[in-house]
Amino acid sequence: MEAEGLDWLLVPLHQLVSWGAAGAMVFGGVVPYIPQYRDIRRTQNAEGFSTYVCLVLLVANILRILFWFGRHFESPLLWQSVIMILTMLLMLKLCTEVRTANELNLKRRVFAAADNKDEEVKAPPRRSYLDFDPHHFWHWSSFGDYVQCVLAFTGVAGYVTYLSIDSALFVETLGFLAVLTEAMLGLPQLYRNQRLRSTEGMSIKMVLMWTSGDTFKTAYFLLNGAPLQFSVCGLLQVLVDLAILGQAYAFARHPPKPAPHTAHPASAKAL
């Protein structure tokens, strides 16, 4: 009787914890980008955020959704990908609008400084993904270009997946590429820190949020029997985050000699 009485308490509690873990998986990945989004809107400056972060996460999550059609995994992981794609598109929209507005304002300031009535303000040259210019890749002038590029990639990848969905090797490789792409997100930051021997411009708070989120995500993979690719790449992602934190500690203890007139570029993962 006592055991049955405990069941009335433990079963709803277990269900509540499961729902909480699922909700954290779905929305936890986008939480670090909320303050970044608000900061860009407030300052009207997107230089501190690399849109290549959006590119990596869009590719990773599109591939993860396609992987689901070949091998169904936990529903929260699927919804997490959907939410992350929408979040990255919102970030791209804001960054594109802010960058285009700043370029136009710069043109206007230059025109005003020239004080020449024969000159006229010209809008910055429009860069489109259909130009196929590698120098301007992922630095286009319109949010619509990003959407078209994402749709084109999704269509091609989806068509290839449809043709190869019966191949177990293809499906497993697709899943591995999806999580490996996301796991590699921190490598540009790791390389940048090591090259400059500095973590200046990098948000320690943001990396701590990534580390805690990636740790929780990896534990979720292991406890819920997610495909092996998810667990292995989740562990790799945690190791990269820890390596970045290790760099921050090491470079803080042994800072490089200051170089005059040296400007550090904005970090790829520093939000």
PDB file of C-alpha atoms in Angstrom:
ATOM      1  CA  MET A   1       0.000   0.000   0.000  1.00  0.00           C
ATOM      2  CA  GLU A   2       2.846   2.363   0.842  1.00  0.00           C
ATOM      3  CA  ALA A   3       4.517   1.656  -2.521  1.00  0.00           C
ATOM      4  CA  GLU A   4       1.266   2.357  -4.350  1.00  0.00           C
ATOM      5  CA  GLY A   5       0.943   5.621  -2.447  1.00  0.00           C
ATOM      6  CA  LEU A   6       4.438   6.669  -3.555  1.00  0.00           C
ATOM      7  CA  ASP A   7       3.583   5.835  -7.145  1.00  0.00           C
ATOM      8  CA  TRP A   8       0.894   8.515  -7.118  1.00  0.00           C
ATOM      9  CA  LEU A   9       3.621  11.013  -6.330  1.00  0.00           C
ATOM     10  CA  LEU A  10       6.572   9.638  -8.313  1.00  0.00           C
ATOM     11  CA  VAL A  11       4.796   9.049 -11.629  1.00  0.00           C
ATOM     12  CA  PRO A  12       3.542  12.650 -12.054  1.00  0.00           C
ATOM     13  CA  LEU A  13       6.909  13.924 -10.796  1.00  0.00           C
ATOM     14  CA  HIS A  14       8.762  11.809 -13.347  1.00  0.00           C
ATOM     15  CA  GLN A  15       6.423  13.042 -16.079  1.00  0.00           C
ATOM     16  CA  LEU A  16       6.982  16.650 -15.010  1.00  0.00           C
ATOM     17  CA  VAL A  17      10.761  16.210 -15.081  1.00  0.00           C
ATOM     18  CA  SER A  18      10.535  14.611 -18.535  1.00  0.00           C
ATOM     19  CA  TRP A  19       8.489  17.512 -19.856  1.00  0.00           C
ATOM     20  CA  GLY A  20      10.925  19.981 -18.316  1.00  0.00           C
ATOM     21  CA  ALA A  21      13.924  18.233 -19.894  1.00  0.00           C
ATOM     22  CA  ALA A  22      12.186  18.122 -23.277  1.00  0.00           C
ATOM     23  CA  GLY A  23      11.305  21.818 -23.050  1.00  0.00           C
ATOM     24  CA  ALA A  24      14.891  22.667 -22.122  1.00  0.00           C
ATOM     25  CA  MET A  25      16.122  20.704 -25.140  1.00  0.00           C
ATOM     26  CA  VAL A  26      13.729  22.457 -27.517  1.00  0.00           C
ATOM     27  CA  PHE A  27      14.289  26.032 -26.362  1.00  0.00           C
ATOM     28  CA  GLY A  28      17.568  25.900 -24.438  1.00  0.00           C
ATOM     29  CA  GLY A  29      19.719  26.167 -27.557  1.00  0.00           C
ATOM     30  CA  VAL A  30      18.255  29.527 -28.576  1.00  0.00           C
ATOM     31  CA  VAL A  31      18.446  31.202 -25.153  1.00  0.00           C
ATOM     32  CA  PRO A  32      22.048  32.477 -25.600  1.00  0.00           C
ATOM     33  CA  TYR A  33      20.991  34.345 -28.743  1.00  0.00           C
ATOM     34  CA  ILE A  34      18.186  36.314 -27.072  1.00  0.00           C
ATOM     35  CA  PRO A  35      20.465  38.847 -25.322  1.00  0.00           C
ATOM     36  CA  GLN A  36      22.547  39.096 -28.496  1.00  0.00           C
ATOM     37  CA  TYR A  37      19.454  39.879 -30.562  1.00  0.00           C
ATOM     38  CA  ARG A  38      18.351  42.528 -28.084  1.00  0.00           C
ATOM     39  CA  ASP A  39      21.831  44.049 -27.962  1.00  0.00           C
ATOM     40  CA  ILE A  40      22.013  44.357 -31.757  1.00  0.00           C
ATOM     41  CA  ARG A  41      18.597  46.014 -31.846  1.00  0.00           C
ATOM     42  CA  ARG A  42      19.600  48.407 -29.071  1.00  0.00           C
ATOM     43  CA  THR A  43      22.988  49.419 -30.474  1.00  0.00           C
ATOM     44  CA  GLN A  44      22.165  49.021 -34.178  1.00  0.00           C
ATOM     45  CA  ASN A  45      25.578  47.392 -34.519  1.00  0.00           C
ATOM     46  CA  ALA A  46      25.986  43.784 -35.670  1.00  0.00           C
ATOM     47  CA  GLU A  47      29.781  43.759 -35.958  1.00  0.00           C
ATOM     48  CA  GLY A  48      30.187  41.668 -32.801  1.00  0.00           C
ATOM     49  CA  PHE A  49      28.161  38.792 -34.212  1.00  0.00           C
ATOM     50  CA  SER A  50      29.369  36.630 -37.081  1.00  0.00           C
ATOM     51  CA  THR A  51      26.628  35.565 -39.467  1.00  0.00           C
ATOM     52  CA  TYR A  52      28.719  32.467 -40.188  1.00  0.00           C
ATOM     53  CA  VAL A  53      27.386  31.182 -36.866  1.00  0.00           C
ATOM     54  CA  CYS A  54      23.939  31.294 -38.471  1.00  0.00           C
ATOM     55  CA  LEU A  55      25.259  29.516 -41.566  1.00  0.00           C
ATOM     56  CA  VAL A  56      26.742  26.632 -39.576  1.00  0.00           C
ATOM     57  CA  LEU A  57      23.648  26.186 -37.425  1.00  0.00           C
ATOM     58  CA  LEU A  58      21.287  26.381 -40.393  1.00  0.00           C
ATOM     59  CA  VAL A  59      23.204  23.692 -42.291  1.00  0.00           C
ATOM     60  CA  ALA A  60      23.522  21.492 -39.203  1.00  0.00           C
ATOM     61  CA  ASN A  61      19.846  21.643 -38.295  1.00  0.00           C
ATOM     62  CA  ILE A  62      18.570  21.207 -41.862  1.00  0.00           C
ATOM     63  CA  LEU A  63      20.688  18.065 -42.155  1.00  0.00           C
ATOM     64  CA  ARG A  64      19.424  16.878 -38.762  1.00  0.00           C
ATOM     65  CA  ILE A  65      15.801  17.218 -39.888  1.00  0.00           C
ATOM     66  CA  LEU A  66      16.577  15.267 -43.070  1.00  0.00           C
ATOM     67  CA  PHE A  67      18.287  12.620 -40.931  1.00  0.00           C
ATOM     68  CA  TRP A  68      15.030  12.232 -38.983  1.00  0.00           C
ATOM     69  CA  PHE A  69      13.268  10.999 -42.147  1.00  0.00           C
ATOM     70  CA  GLY A  70      15.777   8.164 -42.386  1.00  0.00           C
ATOM     71  CA  ARG A  71      16.004   7.366 -38.706  1.00  0.00           C
ATOM     72  CA  HIS A  72      13.434   8.713 -36.287  1.00  0.00           C
ATOM     73  CA  PHE A  73      14.910  10.057 -33.062  1.00  0.00           C
ATOM     74  CA  GLU A  74      13.518  11.913 -30.051  1.00  0.00           C
ATOM     75  CA  SER A  75      10.836  14.448 -30.998  1.00  0.00           C
ATOM     76  CA  PRO A  76      12.341  17.220 -28.804  1.00  0.00           C
ATOM     77  CA  LEU A  77      15.529  17.026 -30.886  1.00  0.00           C
ATOM     78  CA  LEU A  78      13.491  17.465 -34.054  1.00  0.00           C
ATOM     79  CA  TRP A  79      11.621  20.470 -32.679  1.00  0.00           C
ATOM     80  CA  GLN A  80      14.879  21.906 -31.395  1.00  0.00           C
ATOM     81  CA  SER A  81      16.147  21.986 -34.986  1.00  0.00           C
ATOM     82  CA  VAL A  82      12.989  23.725 -36.203  1.00  0.00           C
ATOM     83  CA  ILE A  83      13.219  26.377 -33.465  1.00  0.00           C
ATOM     84  CA  MET A  84      16.942  26.908 -34.096  1.00  0.00           C
ATOM     85  CA  ILE A  85      16.385  27.411 -37.842  1.00  0.00           C
ATOM     86  CA  LEU A  86      13.714  30.046 -37.168  1.00  0.00           C
ATOM     87  CA  THR A  87      15.994  31.747 -34.629  1.00  0.00           C
ATOM     88  CA  MET A  88      18.944  31.894 -37.022  1.00  0.00           C
ATOM     89  CA  LEU A  89      16.728  33.346 -39.756  1.00  0.00           C
ATOM     90  CA  LEU A  90      15.577  36.061 -37.349  1.00  0.00           C
ATOM     91  CA  MET A  91      19.203  36.807 -36.456  1.00  0.00           C
ATOM     92  CA  LEU A  92      20.116  37.014 -40.144  1.00  0.00           C
ATOM     93  CA  LYS A  93      17.194  39.341 -40.853  1.00  0.00           C
ATOM     94  CA  LEU A  94      18.202  41.722 -38.087  1.00  0.00           C
ATOM     95  CA  CYS A  95      21.927  41.654 -38.940  1.00  0.00           C
ATOM     96  CA  THR A  96      21.249  42.267 -42.634  1.00  0.00           C
ATOM     97  CA  GLU A  97      18.950  45.206 -41.936  1.00  0.00           C
ATOM     98  CA  VAL A  98      21.398  46.768 -39.488  1.00  0.00           C
ATOM     99  CA  ARG A  99      24.427  46.275 -41.752  1.00  0.00           C
ATOM    100  CA  THR A 100      22.648  47.699 -44.807  1.00  0.00           C
ATOM    101  CA  ALA A 101      21.418  50.716 -42.843  1.00  0.00           C
ATOM    102  CA  ASN A 102      24.902  51.372 -41.457  1.00  0.00           C
ATOM    103  CA  GLU A 103      26.471  51.154 -44.926  1.00  0.00           C
ATOM    104  CA  LEU A 104      23.953  53.664 -46.259  1.00  0.00           C
ATOM    105  CA  ASN A 105      24.532  56.004 -43.309  1.00  0.00           C
ATOM    106  CA  LEU A 106      28.278  55.804 -43.915  1.00  0.00           C
ATOM    107  CA  LYS A 107      27.746  56.789 -47.536  1.00  0.00           C
ATOM    108  CA  ARG A 108      25.684  59.753 -46.364  1.00  0.00           C
ATOM    109  CA  ARG A 109      28.353  60.871 -43.890  1.00  0.00           C
ATOM    110  CA  VAL A 110      31.041  60.670 -46.550  1.00  0.00           C
ATOM    111  CA  PHE A 111      28.852  62.703 -48.904  1.00  0.00           C
ATOM    112  CA  ALA A 112      28.241  65.351 -46.261  1.00  0.00           C
ATOM    113  CA  ALA A 113      31.964  65.582 -45.489  1.00  0.00           C
ATOM    114  CA  ALA A 114      32.783  66.031 -49.163  1.00  0.00           C
ATOM    115  CA  ASP A 115      30.497  69.094 -49.290  1.00  0.00           C
ATOM    116  CA  ASN A 116      30.145  68.796 -53.045  1.00  0.00           C
ATOM    117  CA  LYS A 117      26.757  69.614 -54.503  1.00  0.00           C
ATOM    118  CA  ASP A 118      27.568  67.752 -57.706  1.00  0.00           C
ATOM    119  CA  GLU A 119      27.772  64.443 -55.830  1.00  0.00           C
ATOM    120  CA  GLU A 120      24.784  62.416 -54.861  1.00  0.00           C
ATOM    121  CA  VAL A 121      24.226  59.755 -52.258  1.00  0.00           C
ATOM    122  CA  LYS A 122      24.342  56.310 -53.787  1.00  0.00           C
ATOM    123  CA  ALA A 123      23.100  53.212 -52.063  1.00  0.00           C
ATOM    124  CA  PRO A 124      25.721  50.513 -51.407  1.00  0.00           C
ATOM    125  CA  PRO A 125      26.042  48.035 -54.296  1.00  0.00           C
ATOM    126  CA  ARG A 126      23.559  45.225 -53.983  1.00  0.00           C
ATOM    127  CA  ARG A 127      25.136  41.820 -53.441  1.00  0.00           C
ATOM    128  CA  SER A 128      23.040  38.758 -54.269  1.00  0.00           C
ATOM    129  CA  TYR A 129      23.721  35.071 -53.777  1.00  0.00           C
ATOM    130  CA  LEU A 130      22.946  34.634 -57.492  1.00  0.00           C
ATOM    131  CA  ASP A 131      26.094  36.635 -58.315  1.00  0.00           C
ATOM    132  CA  PHE A 132      28.149  33.571 -57.310  1.00  0.00           C
ATOM    133  CA  ASP A 133      30.910  35.857 -56.072  1.00  0.00           C
ATOM    134  CA  PRO A 134      32.900  33.949 -53.420  1.00  0.00           C
ATOM    135  CA  HIS A 135      34.143  37.222 -51.901  1.00  0.00           C
ATOM    136  CA  HIS A 136      30.576  38.192 -51.017  1.00  0.00           C
ATOM    137  CA  PHE A 137      29.328  34.757 -49.987  1.00  0.00           C
ATOM    138  CA  TRP A 138      27.026  35.057 -46.982  1.00  0.00           C
ATOM    139  CA  HIS A 139      27.459  38.843 -46.997  1.00  0.00           C
ATOM    140  CA  TRP A 140      24.469  39.697 -49.135  1.00  0.00           C
ATOM    141  CA  SER A 141      22.432  42.884 -49.103  1.00  0.00           C
ATOM    142  CA  SER A 142      18.958  41.428 -48.731  1.00  0.00           C
ATOM    143  CA  PHE A 143      17.490  38.985 -46.236  1.00  0.00           C
ATOM    144  CA  GLY A 144      15.565  37.453 -49.143  1.00  0.00           C
ATOM    145  CA  ASP A 145      18.866  36.257 -50.634  1.00  0.00           C
ATOM    146  CA  TYR A 146      19.635  34.313 -47.465  1.00  0.00           C
ATOM    147  CA  VAL A 147      16.172  32.756 -47.503  1.00  0.00           C
ATOM    148  CA  GLN A 148      16.520  31.758 -51.155  1.00  0.00           C
ATOM    149  CA  CYS A 149      19.942  30.237 -50.505  1.00  0.00           C
ATOM    150  CA  VAL A 150      18.626  28.261 -47.520  1.00  0.00           C
ATOM    151  CA  LEU A 151      15.645  27.041 -49.553  1.00  0.00           C
ATOM    152  CA  ALA A 152      17.913  26.042 -52.446  1.00  0.00           C
ATOM    153  CA  PHE A 153      20.210  24.097 -50.125  1.00  0.00           C
ATOM    154  CA  THR A 154      17.235  22.438 -48.432  1.00  0.00           C
ATOM    155  CA  GLY A 155      15.738  21.475 -51.798  1.00  0.00           C
ATOM    156  CA  VAL A 156      18.955  19.940 -53.143  1.00  0.00           C
ATOM    157  CA  ALA A 157      19.775  18.155 -49.891  1.00  0.00           C
ATOM    158  CA  GLY A 158      16.178  16.973 -49.561  1.00  0.00           C
ATOM    159  CA  TYR A 159      16.142  15.601 -53.098  1.00  0.00           C
ATOM    160  CA  VAL A 160      19.408  13.708 -52.567  1.00  0.00           C
ATOM    161  CA  THR A 161      18.053  12.356 -49.280  1.00  0.00           C
ATOM    162  CA  TYR A 162      14.844  11.234 -50.996  1.00  0.00           C
ATOM    163  CA  LEU A 163      16.845   9.309 -53.598  1.00  0.00           C
ATOM    164  CA  SER A 164      19.150   7.709 -51.000  1.00  0.00           C
ATOM    165  CA  ILE A 165      16.791   7.242 -48.058  1.00  0.00           C
ATOM    166  CA  ASP A 166      16.947   3.422 -48.367  1.00  0.00           C
ATOM    167  CA  SER A 167      20.727   3.403 -47.943  1.00  0.00           C
ATOM    168  CA  ALA A 168      21.661   2.848 -44.305  1.00  0.00           C
ATOM    169  CA  LEU A 169      25.180   4.130 -44.975  1.00  0.00           C
ATOM    170  CA  PHE A 170      23.856   7.382 -46.430  1.00  0.00           C
ATOM    171  CA  VAL A 171      21.419   7.931 -43.549  1.00  0.00           C
ATOM    172  CA  GLU A 172      24.058   7.327 -40.883  1.00  0.00           C
ATOM    173  CA  THR A 173      26.529   9.574 -42.710  1.00  0.00           C
ATOM    174  CA  LEU A 174      23.886  12.284 -42.963  1.00  0.00           C
ATOM    175  CA  GLY A 175      23.283  12.133 -39.220  1.00  0.00           C
ATOM    176  CA  PHE A 176      26.996  12.265 -38.518  1.00  0.00           C
ATOM    177  CA  LEU A 177      27.486  15.302 -40.771  1.00  0.00           C
ATOM    178  CA  ALA A 178      24.578  17.095 -39.092  1.00  0.00           C
ATOM    179  CA  VAL A 179      25.920  16.837 -35.560  1.00  0.00           C
ATOM    180  CA  LEU A 180      29.574  17.162 -36.584  1.00  0.00           C
ATOM    181  CA  THR A 181      28.844  20.478 -38.319  1.00  0.00           C
ATOM    182  CA  GLU A 182      27.269  21.834 -35.150  1.00  0.00           C
ATOM    183  CA  ALA A 183      30.079  20.435 -32.996  1.00  0.00           C
ATOM    184  CA  MET A 184      32.658  22.308 -35.080  1.00  0.00           C
ATOM    185  CA  LEU A 185      31.007  25.657 -34.388  1.00  0.00           C
ATOM    186  CA  GLY A 186      33.596  26.609 -31.770  1.00  0.00           C
ATOM    187  CA  LEU A 187      36.715  25.732 -33.792  1.00  0.00           C
ATOM    188  CA  PRO A 188      37.042  29.123 -35.551  1.00  0.00           C
ATOM    189  CA  GLN A 189      36.928  30.762 -32.112  1.00  0.00           C
ATOM    190  CA  LEU A 190      39.492  28.307 -30.753  1.00  0.00           C
ATOM    191  CA  TYR A 191      41.810  28.974 -33.705  1.00  0.00           C
ATOM    192  CA  ARG A 192      41.349  32.745 -33.490  1.00  0.00           C
ATOM    193  CA  ASN A 193      42.216  32.765 -29.774  1.00  0.00           C
ATOM    194  CA  GLN A 194      45.328  30.659 -30.297  1.00  0.00           C
ATOM    195  CA  ARG A 195      46.533  32.720 -33.249  1.00  0.00           C
ATOM    196  CA  LEU A 196      46.178  36.023 -31.379  1.00  0.00           C
ATOM    197  CA  ARG A 197      47.172  34.520 -28.011  1.00  0.00           C
ATOM    198  CA  SER A 198      44.212  36.436 -26.617  1.00  0.00           C
ATOM    199  CA  THR A 199      40.492  36.101 -25.922  1.00  0.00           C
ATOM    200  CA  GLU A 200      39.832  39.831 -26.230  1.00  0.00           C
ATOM    201  CA  GLY A 201      36.396  40.486 -27.694  1.00  0.00           C
ATOM    202  CA  MET A 202      35.087  37.081 -26.606  1.00  0.00           C
ATOM    203  CA  SER A 203      32.141  36.884 -24.226  1.00  0.00           C
ATOM    204  CA  ILE A 204      33.087  34.576 -21.353  1.00  0.00           C
ATOM    205  CA  LYS A 205      29.498  34.601 -20.132  1.00  0.00           C
ATOM    206  CA  MET A 206      28.311  33.368 -23.514  1.00  0.00           C
ATOM    207  CA  VAL A 207      30.868  30.546 -23.648  1.00  0.00           C
ATOM    208  CA  LEU A 208      29.824  29.496 -20.142  1.00  0.00           C
ATOM    209  CA  MET A 209      26.212  29.362 -21.327  1.00  0.00           C
ATOM    210  CA  TRP A 210      27.264  27.266 -24.310  1.00  0.00           C
ATOM    211  CA  THR A 211      29.257  24.907 -22.083  1.00  0.00           C
ATOM    212  CA  SER A 212      26.374  24.357 -19.680  1.00  0.00           C
ATOM    213  CA  GLY A 213      23.916  23.948 -22.550  1.00  0.00           C
ATOM    214  CA  ASP A 214      26.134  21.522 -24.454  1.00  0.00           C
ATOM    215  CA  THR A 215      26.751  19.515 -21.281  1.00  0.00           C
ATOM    216  CA  PHE A 216      23.028  19.215 -20.619  1.00  0.00           C
ATOM    217  CA  LYS A 217      22.378  18.338 -24.257  1.00  0.00           C
ATOM    218  CA  THR A 218      25.024  15.601 -24.266  1.00  0.00           C
ATOM    219  CA  ALA A 219      23.680  14.144 -21.014  1.00  0.00           C
ATOM    220  CA  TYR A 220      20.203  14.142 -22.593  1.00  0.00           C
ATOM    221  CA  PHE A 221      21.566  12.255 -25.605  1.00  0.00           C
ATOM    222  CA  LEU A 222      23.233   9.625 -23.417  1.00  0.00           C
ATOM    223  CA  LEU A 223      20.304   9.121 -21.049  1.00  0.00           C
ATOM    224  CA  ASN A 224      17.654   8.926 -23.781  1.00  0.00           C
ATOM    225  CA  GLY A 225      19.527   6.573 -26.100  1.00  0.00           C
ATOM    226  CA  ALA A 226      19.902   9.049 -28.957  1.00  0.00           C
ATOM    227  CA  PRO A 227      21.807   7.866 -32.053  1.00  0.00           C
ATOM    228  CA  LEU A 228      25.526   7.394 -31.422  1.00  0.00           C
ATOM    229  CA  GLN A 229      26.425  10.342 -33.682  1.00  0.00           C
ATOM    230  CA  PHE A 230      24.594  12.726 -31.342  1.00  0.00           C
ATOM    231  CA  SER A 231      26.420  11.537 -28.212  1.00  0.00           C
ATOM    232  CA  VAL A 232      29.911  11.477 -29.762  1.00  0.00           C
ATOM    233  CA  CYS A 233      29.627  14.915 -31.342  1.00  0.00           C
ATOM    234  CA  GLY A 234      27.978  16.318 -28.215  1.00  0.00           C
ATOM    235  CA  LEU A 235      31.015  15.225 -26.201  1.00  0.00           C
ATOM    236  CA  LEU A 236      33.271  16.805 -28.837  1.00  0.00           C
ATOM    237  CA  GLN A 237      31.339  20.063 -28.587  1.00  0.00           C
ATOM    238  CA  VAL A 238      31.758  20.128 -24.797  1.00  0.00           C
ATOM    239  CA  LEU A 239      35.506  19.521 -25.180  1.00  0.00           C
ATOM    240  CA  VAL A 240      35.805  22.452 -27.618  1.00  0.00           C
ATOM    241  CA  ASP A 241      33.907  24.711 -25.185  1.00  0.00           C
ATOM    242  CA  LEU A 242      36.181  23.646 -22.334  1.00  0.00           C
ATOM    243  CA  ALA A 243      39.251  24.269 -24.491  1.00  0.00           C
ATOM    244  CA  ILE A 244      38.043  27.830 -25.177  1.00  0.00           C
ATOM    245  CA  LEU A 245      37.517  28.420 -21.465  1.00  0.00           C
ATOM    246  CA  GLY A 246      40.998  27.015 -20.847  1.00  0.00           C
ATOM    247  CA  GLN A 247      42.399  29.541 -23.316  1.00  0.00           C
ATOM    248  CA  ALA A 248      40.622  32.361 -21.508  1.00  0.00           C
ATOM    249  CA  TYR A 249      42.177  31.289 -18.196  1.00  0.00           C
ATOM    250  CA  ALA A 250      45.658  30.767 -19.645  1.00  0.00           C
ATOM    251  CA  PHE A 251      45.769  34.028 -21.605  1.00  0.00           C
ATOM    252  CA  ALA A 252      44.438  35.978 -18.619  1.00  0.00           C
ATOM    253  CA  ARG A 253      47.339  34.706 -16.508  1.00  0.00           C
ATOM    254  CA  HIS A 254      49.918  35.322 -19.249  1.00  0.00           C
ATOM    255  CA  PRO A 255      48.628  38.182 -21.410  1.00  0.00           C
ATOM    256  CA  PRO A 256      50.635  39.030 -24.547  1.00  0.00           C
ATOM    257  CA  LYS A 257      52.562  42.269 -24.740  1.00  0.00           C
ATOM    258  CA  PRO A 258      50.270  45.031 -26.009  1.00  0.00           C
ATOM    259  CA  ALA A 259      50.913  46.034 -29.611  1.00  0.00           C
ATOM    260  CA  PRO A 260      50.155  49.642 -30.594  1.00  0.00           C
ATOM    261  CA  HIS A 261      47.382  50.280 -33.123  1.00  0.00           C
ATOM    262  CA  THR A 262      46.389  46.618 -33.171  1.00  0.00           C
ATOM    263  CA  ALA A 263      42.677  46.000 -33.712  1.00  0.00           C
ATOM    264  CA  HIS A 264      41.359  42.587 -32.882  1.00  0.00           C
ATOM    265  CA  PRO A 265      38.665  41.362 -35.262  1.00  0.00           C
ATOM    266  CA  ALA A 266      35.299  40.443 -33.877  1.00  0.00           C
ATOM    267  CA  SER A 267      35.077  36.861 -32.749  1.00  0.00           C
ATOM    268  CA  ALA A 268      33.165  34.336 -34.824  1.00  0.00           C
ATOM    269  CA  LYS A 269      31.569  32.902 -31.729  1.00  0.00           C
ATOM    270  CA  ALA A 270      31.765  35.868 -29.422  1.00  0.00           C
ATOM    271  CA  LEU A 271      28.285  37.113 -28.879  1.00  0.00           C
TER     272      LEU A 271
END
